[in-house]
PDB file of C-alpha atoms and ligand atoms in Angstrom:
ATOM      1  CA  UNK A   1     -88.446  69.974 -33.946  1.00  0.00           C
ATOM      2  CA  UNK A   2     -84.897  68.340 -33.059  1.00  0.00           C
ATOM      3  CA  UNK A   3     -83.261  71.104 -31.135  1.00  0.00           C
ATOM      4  CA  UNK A   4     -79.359  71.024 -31.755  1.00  0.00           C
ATOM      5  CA  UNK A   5     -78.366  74.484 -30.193  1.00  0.00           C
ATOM      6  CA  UNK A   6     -77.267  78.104 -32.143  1.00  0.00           C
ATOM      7  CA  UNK A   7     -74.470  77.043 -33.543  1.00  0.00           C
ATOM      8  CA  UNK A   8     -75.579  76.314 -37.054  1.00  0.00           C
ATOM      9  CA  UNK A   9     -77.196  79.973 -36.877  1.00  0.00           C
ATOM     10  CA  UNK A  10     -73.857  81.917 -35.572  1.00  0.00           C
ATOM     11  CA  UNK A  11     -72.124  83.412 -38.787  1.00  0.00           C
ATOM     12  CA  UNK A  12     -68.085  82.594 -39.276  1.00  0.00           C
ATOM     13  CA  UNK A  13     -68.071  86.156 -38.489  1.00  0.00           C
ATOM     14  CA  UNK A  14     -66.809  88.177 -35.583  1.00  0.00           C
ATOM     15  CA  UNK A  15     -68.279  92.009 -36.368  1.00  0.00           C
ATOM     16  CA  UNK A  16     -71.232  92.581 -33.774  1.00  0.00           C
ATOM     17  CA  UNK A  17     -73.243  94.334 -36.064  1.00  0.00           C
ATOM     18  CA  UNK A  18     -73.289  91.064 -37.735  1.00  0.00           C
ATOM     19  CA  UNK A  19     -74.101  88.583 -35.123  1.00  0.00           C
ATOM     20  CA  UNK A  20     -76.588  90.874 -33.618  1.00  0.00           C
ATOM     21  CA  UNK A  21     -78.075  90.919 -37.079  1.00  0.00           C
ATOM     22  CA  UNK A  22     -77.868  87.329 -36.954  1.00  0.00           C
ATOM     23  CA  UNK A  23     -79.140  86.051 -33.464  1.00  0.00           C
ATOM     24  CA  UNK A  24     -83.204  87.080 -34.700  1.00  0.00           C
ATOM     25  CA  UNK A  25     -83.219  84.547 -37.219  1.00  0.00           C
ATOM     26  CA  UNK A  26     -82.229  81.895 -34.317  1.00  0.00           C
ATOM     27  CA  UNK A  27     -84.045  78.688 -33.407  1.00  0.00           C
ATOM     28  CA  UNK A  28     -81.333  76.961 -31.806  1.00  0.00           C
ATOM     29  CA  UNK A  29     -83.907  76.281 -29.212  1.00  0.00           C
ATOM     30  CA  UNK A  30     -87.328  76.828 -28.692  1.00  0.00           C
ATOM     31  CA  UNK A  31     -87.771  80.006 -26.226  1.00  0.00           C
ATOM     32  CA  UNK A  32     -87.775  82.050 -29.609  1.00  0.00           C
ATOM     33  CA  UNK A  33     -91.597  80.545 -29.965  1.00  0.00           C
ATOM     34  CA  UNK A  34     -92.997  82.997 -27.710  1.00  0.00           C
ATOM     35  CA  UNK A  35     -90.330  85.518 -26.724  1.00  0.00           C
ATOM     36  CA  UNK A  36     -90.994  88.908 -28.664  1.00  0.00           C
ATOM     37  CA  UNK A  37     -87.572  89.540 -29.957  1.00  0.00           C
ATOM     38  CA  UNK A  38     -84.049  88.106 -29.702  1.00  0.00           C
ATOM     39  CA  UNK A  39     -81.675  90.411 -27.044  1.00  0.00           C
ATOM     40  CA  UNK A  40     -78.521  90.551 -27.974  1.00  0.00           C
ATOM     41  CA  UNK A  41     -75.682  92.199 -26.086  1.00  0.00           C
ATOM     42  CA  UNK A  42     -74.628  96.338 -26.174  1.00  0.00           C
ATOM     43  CA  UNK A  43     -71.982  98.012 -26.111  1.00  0.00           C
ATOM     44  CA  UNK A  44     -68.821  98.914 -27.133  1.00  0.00           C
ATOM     45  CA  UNK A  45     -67.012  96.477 -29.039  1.00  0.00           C
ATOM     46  CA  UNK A  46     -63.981  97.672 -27.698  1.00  0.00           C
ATOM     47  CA  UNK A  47     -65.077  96.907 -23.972  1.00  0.00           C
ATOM     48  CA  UNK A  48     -62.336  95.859 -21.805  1.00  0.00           C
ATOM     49  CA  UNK A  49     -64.693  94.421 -19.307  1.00  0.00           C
ATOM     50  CA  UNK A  50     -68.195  92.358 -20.464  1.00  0.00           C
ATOM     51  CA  UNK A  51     -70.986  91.476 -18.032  1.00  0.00           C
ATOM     52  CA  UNK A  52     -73.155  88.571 -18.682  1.00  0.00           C
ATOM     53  CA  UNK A  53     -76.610  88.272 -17.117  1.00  0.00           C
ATOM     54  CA  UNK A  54     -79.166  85.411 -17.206  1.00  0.00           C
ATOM     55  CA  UNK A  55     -81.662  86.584 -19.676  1.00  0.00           C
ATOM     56  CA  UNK A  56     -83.399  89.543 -21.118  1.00  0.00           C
ATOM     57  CA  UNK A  57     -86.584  90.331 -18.649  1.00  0.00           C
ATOM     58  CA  UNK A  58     -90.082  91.258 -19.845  1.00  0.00           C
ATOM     59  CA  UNK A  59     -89.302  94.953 -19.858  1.00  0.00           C
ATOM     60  CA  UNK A  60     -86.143  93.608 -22.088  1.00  0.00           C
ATOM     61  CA  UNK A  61     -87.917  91.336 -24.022  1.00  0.00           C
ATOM     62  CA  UNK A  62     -90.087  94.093 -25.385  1.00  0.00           C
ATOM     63  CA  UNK A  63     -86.915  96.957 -25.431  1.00  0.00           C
ATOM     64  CA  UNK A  64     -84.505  94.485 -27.243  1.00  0.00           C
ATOM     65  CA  UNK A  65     -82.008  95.925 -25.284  1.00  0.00           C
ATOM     66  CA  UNK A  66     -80.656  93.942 -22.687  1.00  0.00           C
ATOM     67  CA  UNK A  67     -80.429  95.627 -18.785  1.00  0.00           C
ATOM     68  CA  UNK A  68     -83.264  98.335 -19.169  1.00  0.00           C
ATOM     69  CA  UNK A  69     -85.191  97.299 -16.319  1.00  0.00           C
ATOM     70  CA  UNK A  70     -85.478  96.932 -12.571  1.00  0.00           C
ATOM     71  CA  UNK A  71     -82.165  94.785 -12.386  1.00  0.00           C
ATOM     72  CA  UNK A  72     -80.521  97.173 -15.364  1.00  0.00           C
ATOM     73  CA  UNK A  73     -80.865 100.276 -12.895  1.00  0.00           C
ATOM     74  CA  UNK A  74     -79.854  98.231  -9.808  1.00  0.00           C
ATOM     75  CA  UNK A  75     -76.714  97.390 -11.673  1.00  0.00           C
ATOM     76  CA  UNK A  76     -76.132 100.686 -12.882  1.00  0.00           C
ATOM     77  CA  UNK A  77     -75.939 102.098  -9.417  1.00  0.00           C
ATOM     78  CA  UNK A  78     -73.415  99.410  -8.588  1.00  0.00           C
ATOM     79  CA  UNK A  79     -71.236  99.765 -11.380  1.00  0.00           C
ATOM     80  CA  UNK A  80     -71.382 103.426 -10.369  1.00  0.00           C
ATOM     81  CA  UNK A  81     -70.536 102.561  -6.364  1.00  0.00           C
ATOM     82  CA  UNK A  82     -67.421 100.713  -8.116  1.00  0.00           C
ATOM     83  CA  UNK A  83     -66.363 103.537 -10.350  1.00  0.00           C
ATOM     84  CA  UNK A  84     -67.126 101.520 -13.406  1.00  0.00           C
ATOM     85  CA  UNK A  85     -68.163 103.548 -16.862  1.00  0.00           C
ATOM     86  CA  UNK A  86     -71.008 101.676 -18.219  1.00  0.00           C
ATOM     87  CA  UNK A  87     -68.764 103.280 -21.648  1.00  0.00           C
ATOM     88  CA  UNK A  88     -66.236 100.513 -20.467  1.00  0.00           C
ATOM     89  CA  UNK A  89     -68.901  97.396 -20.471  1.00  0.00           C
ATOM     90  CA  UNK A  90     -70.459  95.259 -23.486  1.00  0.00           C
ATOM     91  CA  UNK A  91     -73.481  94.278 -21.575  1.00  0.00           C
ATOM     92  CA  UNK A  92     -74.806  90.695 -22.309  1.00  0.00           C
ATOM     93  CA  UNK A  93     -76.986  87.721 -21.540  1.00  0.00           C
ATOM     94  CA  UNK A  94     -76.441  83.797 -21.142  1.00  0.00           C
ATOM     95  CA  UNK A  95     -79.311  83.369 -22.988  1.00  0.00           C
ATOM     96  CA  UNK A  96     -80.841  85.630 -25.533  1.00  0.00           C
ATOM     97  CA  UNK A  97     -84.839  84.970 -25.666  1.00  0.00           C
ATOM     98  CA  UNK A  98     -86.772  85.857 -22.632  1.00  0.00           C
ATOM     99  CA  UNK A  99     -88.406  82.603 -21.003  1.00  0.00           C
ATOM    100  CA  UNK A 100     -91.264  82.980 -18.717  1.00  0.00           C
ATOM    101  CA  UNK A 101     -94.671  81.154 -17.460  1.00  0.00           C
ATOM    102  CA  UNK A 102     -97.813  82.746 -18.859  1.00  0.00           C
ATOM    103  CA  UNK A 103    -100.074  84.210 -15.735  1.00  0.00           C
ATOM    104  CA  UNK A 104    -101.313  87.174 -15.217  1.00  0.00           C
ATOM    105  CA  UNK A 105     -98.146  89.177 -16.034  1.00  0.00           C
ATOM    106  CA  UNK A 106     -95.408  87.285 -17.710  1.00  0.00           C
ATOM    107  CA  UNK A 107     -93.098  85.593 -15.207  1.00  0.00           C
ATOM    108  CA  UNK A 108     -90.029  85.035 -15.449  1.00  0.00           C
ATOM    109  CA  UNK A 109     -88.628  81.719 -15.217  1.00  0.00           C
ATOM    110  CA  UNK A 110     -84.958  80.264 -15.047  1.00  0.00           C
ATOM    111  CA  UNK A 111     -83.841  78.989 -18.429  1.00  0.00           C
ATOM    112  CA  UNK A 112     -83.048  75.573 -18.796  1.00  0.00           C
ATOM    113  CA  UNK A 113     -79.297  73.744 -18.870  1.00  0.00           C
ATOM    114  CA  UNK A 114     -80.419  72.707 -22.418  1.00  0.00           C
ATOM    115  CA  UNK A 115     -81.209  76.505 -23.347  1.00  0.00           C
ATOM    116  CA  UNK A 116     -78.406  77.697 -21.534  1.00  0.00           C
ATOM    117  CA  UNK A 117     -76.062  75.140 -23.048  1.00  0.00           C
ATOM    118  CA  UNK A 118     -78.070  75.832 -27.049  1.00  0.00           C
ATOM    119  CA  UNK A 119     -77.518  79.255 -26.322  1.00  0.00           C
ATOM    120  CA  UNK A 120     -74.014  79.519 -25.527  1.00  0.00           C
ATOM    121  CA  UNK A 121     -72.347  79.988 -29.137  1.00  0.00           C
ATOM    122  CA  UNK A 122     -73.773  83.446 -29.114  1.00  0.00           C
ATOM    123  CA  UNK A 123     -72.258  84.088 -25.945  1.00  0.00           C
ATOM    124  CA  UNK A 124     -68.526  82.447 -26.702  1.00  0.00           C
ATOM    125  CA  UNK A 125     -68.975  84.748 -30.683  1.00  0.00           C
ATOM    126  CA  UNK A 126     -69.864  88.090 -28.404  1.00  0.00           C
ATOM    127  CA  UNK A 127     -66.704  87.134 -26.549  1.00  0.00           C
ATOM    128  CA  UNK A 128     -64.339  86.464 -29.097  1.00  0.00           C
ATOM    129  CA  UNK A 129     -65.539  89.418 -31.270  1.00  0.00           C
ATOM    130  CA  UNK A 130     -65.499  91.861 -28.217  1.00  0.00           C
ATOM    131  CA  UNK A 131     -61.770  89.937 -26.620  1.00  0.00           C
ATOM    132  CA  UNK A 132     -62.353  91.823 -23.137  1.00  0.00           C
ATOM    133  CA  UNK A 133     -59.434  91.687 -20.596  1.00  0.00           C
ATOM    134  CA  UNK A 134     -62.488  91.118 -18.144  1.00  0.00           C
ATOM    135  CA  UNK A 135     -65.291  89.009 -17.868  1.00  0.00           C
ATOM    136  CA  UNK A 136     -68.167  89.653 -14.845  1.00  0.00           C
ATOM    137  CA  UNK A 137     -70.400  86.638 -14.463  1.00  0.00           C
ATOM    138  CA  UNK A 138     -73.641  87.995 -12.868  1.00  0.00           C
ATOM    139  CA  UNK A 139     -75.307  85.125 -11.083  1.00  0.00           C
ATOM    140  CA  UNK A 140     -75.276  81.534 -11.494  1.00  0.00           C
ATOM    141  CA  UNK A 141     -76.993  81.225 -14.948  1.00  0.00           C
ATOM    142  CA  UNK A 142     -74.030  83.086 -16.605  1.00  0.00           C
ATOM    143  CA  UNK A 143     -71.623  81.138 -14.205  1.00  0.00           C
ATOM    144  CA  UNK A 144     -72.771  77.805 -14.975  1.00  0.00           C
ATOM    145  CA  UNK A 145     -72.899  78.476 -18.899  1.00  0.00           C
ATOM    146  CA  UNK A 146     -68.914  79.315 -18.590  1.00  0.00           C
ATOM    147  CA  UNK A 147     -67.130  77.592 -15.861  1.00  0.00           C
ATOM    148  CA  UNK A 148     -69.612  73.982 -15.675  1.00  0.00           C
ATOM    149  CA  UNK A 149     -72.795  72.772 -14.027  1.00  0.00           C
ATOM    150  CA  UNK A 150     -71.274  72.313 -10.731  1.00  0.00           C
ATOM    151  CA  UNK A 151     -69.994  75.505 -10.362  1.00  0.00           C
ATOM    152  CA  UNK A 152     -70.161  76.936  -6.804  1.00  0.00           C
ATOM    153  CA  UNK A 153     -71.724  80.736  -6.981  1.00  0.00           C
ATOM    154  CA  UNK A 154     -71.855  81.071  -2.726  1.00  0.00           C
ATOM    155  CA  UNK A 155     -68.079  79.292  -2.872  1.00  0.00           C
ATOM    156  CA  UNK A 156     -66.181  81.628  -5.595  1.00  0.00           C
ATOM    157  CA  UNK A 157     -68.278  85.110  -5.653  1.00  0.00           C
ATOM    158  CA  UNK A 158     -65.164  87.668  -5.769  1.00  0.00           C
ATOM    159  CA  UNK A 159     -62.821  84.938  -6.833  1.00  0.00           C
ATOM    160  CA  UNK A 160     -60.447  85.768  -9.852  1.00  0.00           C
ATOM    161  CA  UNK A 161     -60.958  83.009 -12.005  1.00  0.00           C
ATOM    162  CA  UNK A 162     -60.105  81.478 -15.622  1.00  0.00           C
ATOM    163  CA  UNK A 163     -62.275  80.287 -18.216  1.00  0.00           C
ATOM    164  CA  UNK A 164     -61.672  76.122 -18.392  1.00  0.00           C
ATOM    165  CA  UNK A 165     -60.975  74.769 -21.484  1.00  0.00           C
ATOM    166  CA  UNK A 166     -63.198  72.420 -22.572  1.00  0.00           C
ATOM    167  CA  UNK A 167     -66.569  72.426 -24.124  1.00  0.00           C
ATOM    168  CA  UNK A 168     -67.474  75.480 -22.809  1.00  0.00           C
ATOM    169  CA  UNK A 169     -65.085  77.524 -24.384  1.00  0.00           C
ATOM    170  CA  UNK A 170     -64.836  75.929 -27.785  1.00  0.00           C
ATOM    171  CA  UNK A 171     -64.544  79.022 -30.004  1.00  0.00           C
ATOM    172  CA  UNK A 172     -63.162  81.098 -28.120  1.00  0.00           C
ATOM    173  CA  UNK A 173     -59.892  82.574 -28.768  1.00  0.00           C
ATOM    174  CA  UNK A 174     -58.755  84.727 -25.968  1.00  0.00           C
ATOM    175  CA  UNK A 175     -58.526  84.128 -22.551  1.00  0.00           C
ATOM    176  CA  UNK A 176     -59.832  86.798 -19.775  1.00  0.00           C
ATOM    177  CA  UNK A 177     -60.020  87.138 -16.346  1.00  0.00           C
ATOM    178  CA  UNK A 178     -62.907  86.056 -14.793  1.00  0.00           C
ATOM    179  CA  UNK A 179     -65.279  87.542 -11.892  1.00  0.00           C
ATOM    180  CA  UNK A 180     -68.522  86.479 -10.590  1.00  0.00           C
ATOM    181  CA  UNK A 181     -71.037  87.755  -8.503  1.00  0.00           C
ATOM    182  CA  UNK A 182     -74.352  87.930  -7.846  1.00  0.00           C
ATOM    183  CA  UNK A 183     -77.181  88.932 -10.047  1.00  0.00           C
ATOM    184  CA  UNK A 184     -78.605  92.299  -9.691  1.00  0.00           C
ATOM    185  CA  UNK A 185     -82.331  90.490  -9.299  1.00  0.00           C
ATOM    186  CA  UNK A 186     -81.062  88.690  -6.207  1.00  0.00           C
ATOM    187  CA  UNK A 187     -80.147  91.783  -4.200  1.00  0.00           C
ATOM    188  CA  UNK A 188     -83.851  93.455  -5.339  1.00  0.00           C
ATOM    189  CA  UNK A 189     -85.591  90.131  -4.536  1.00  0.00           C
ATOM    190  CA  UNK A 190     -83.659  89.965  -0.797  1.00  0.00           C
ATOM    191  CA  UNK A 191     -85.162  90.995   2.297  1.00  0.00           C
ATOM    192  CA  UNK A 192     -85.617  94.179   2.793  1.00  0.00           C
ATOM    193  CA  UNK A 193     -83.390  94.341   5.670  1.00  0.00           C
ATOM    194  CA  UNK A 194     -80.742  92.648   3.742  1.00  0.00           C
ATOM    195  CA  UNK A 195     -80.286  94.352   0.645  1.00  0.00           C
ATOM    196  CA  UNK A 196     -77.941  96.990   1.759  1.00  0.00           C
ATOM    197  CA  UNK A 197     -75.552  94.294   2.608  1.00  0.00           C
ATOM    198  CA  UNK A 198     -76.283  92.232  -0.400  1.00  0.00           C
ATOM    199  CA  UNK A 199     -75.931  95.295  -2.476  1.00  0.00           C
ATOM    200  CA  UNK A 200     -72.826  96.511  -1.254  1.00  0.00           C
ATOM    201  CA  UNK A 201     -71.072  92.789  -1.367  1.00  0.00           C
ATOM    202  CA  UNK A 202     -72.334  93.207  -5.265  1.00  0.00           C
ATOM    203  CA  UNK A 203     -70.174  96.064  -5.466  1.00  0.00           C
ATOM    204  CA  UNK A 204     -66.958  95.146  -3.660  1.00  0.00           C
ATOM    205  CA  UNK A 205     -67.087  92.032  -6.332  1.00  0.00           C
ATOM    206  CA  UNK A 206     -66.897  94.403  -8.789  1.00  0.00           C
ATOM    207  CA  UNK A 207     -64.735  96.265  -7.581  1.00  0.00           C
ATOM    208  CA  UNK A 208     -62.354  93.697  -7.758  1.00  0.00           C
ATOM    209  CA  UNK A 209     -63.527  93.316 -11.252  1.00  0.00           C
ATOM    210  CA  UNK A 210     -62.766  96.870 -12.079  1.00  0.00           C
ATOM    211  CA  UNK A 211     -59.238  96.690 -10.144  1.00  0.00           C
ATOM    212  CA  UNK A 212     -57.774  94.097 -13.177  1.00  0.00           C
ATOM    213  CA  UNK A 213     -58.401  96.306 -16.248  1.00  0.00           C
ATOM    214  CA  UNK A 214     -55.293  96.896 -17.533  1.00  0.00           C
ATOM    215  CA  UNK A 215     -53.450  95.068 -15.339  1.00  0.00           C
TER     216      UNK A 215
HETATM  217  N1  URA B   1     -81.852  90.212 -16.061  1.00  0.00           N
HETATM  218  C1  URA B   1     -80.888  89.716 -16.841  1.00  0.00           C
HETATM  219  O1  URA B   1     -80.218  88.754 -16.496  1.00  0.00           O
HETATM  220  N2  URA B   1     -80.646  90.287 -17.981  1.00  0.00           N
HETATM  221  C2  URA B   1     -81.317  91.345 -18.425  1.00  0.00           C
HETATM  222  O2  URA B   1     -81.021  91.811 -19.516  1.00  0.00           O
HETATM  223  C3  URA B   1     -82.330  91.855 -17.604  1.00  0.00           C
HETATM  224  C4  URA B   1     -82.585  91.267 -16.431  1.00  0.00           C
HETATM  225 FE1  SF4 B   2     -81.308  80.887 -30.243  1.00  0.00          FE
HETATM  226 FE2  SF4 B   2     -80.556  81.508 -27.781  1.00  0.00          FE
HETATM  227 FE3  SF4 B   2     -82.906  82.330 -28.659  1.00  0.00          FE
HETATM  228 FE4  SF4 B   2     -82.538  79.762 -28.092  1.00  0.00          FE
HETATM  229  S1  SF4 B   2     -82.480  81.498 -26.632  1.00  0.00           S
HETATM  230  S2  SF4 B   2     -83.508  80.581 -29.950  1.00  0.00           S
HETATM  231  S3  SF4 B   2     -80.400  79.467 -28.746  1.00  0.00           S
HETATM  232  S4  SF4 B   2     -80.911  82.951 -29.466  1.00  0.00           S
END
């Protein structure tokens, strides 16, 4: 099957109920073979500050919510370390089918460029239908999908950044700040002896995140 991306699948529309209606007839590429359900984002459409993650998890995959698991509580404590009301985030991935390698359990795998990349005119519609002042970029699956390939993760973590224009961004018609940081799964999958560090450099990113709502 010639795989040309979600674009053809995205409605002209911009109400949420709508796309999220939408994204489970997707086969803009082909992790929606084997994934159980399309995970789109939650939230408030309203949100002044979205969050984009890599890709619903196994424990999301069979939810359809994304951010339920392991990494979902881990980033609940730190949005609650950075005084953040998960009332005040639409809650997203950078690509909506969960991918994994069949073994024993069902493990997860990094998407491709090419599913990132298919994937992204769900993200760009969530965007431009939820226009947040904010945008945190959890890890460097989200981070690539927005701001390019060679985007530098360990350079620009707590950086306040633009969107580029470009191909990217086609779509899109507003024009938040930018934040990214690590991904939640990074600071569980650290050393032991690390993770306090890596948890609380997690939340002093978004605490700059939280410091440029309504600003
Ligand atoms: N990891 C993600 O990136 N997203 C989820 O929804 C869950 C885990
Ligand atoms: Fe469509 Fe994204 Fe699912 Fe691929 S991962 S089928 S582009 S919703």
């Amino acid at each position: 099957m010639a795989v040309t991306g979600a674009a053809r699948f995205v409605p002209a529309t911009r109400d949420l109920g709508e796309l999220a209606e939408a994204v489970h007839a997707c086969k803009g590429c082909d992790l929606y073979v084997d994934a159980t359900q399309a995970v789109f984002g939650a939230g408030p459409g309203t949100a002044p500050m979205v969050m984009v993650g890599e890709q619903p998890g196994d424990r999301e995959d069979t939810a359809g919510q994304p951010f339920v698991g392991p990494a979902g509580r881990l980033l609940q404590r730190a949005l609650d370390a950075a005084g953040i009301d998960r009332a005040e985030v639409y809650v997203t991935n950078a690509v909506k089918h969960f991918t994994f390698t069949r073994g024993r359990r069902l493990i997860h795998k990094t998407p491709s460029r090419s599913d990132v990349v298919a994937c992204r005119p769900w993200l760009i519609a969530e965007l431009d239908s939820v226009r947040p002042e904010v945008v945190v970029l959890l890890g460097a699956t989200a981070a690539k999908s927005l701001l390019g390939p060679d985007f530098r993760l360990t350079a620009h973590r707590g950086e306040v950044l633009r969107l580029p224009a470009g191909d990217a961004t086609v779509g899109l018609g507003v024009d938040p700040l930018v934040v990214v940081t690590v991904h939640p799964s990074a600071v569980l999958r650290g050393r032991p002896g690390d993770r306090a560090e890596a948890f609380d450099a997690l939340v002093a990113d978004l605490e700059v995140a939280a410091g440029l709502m309504g600003s």
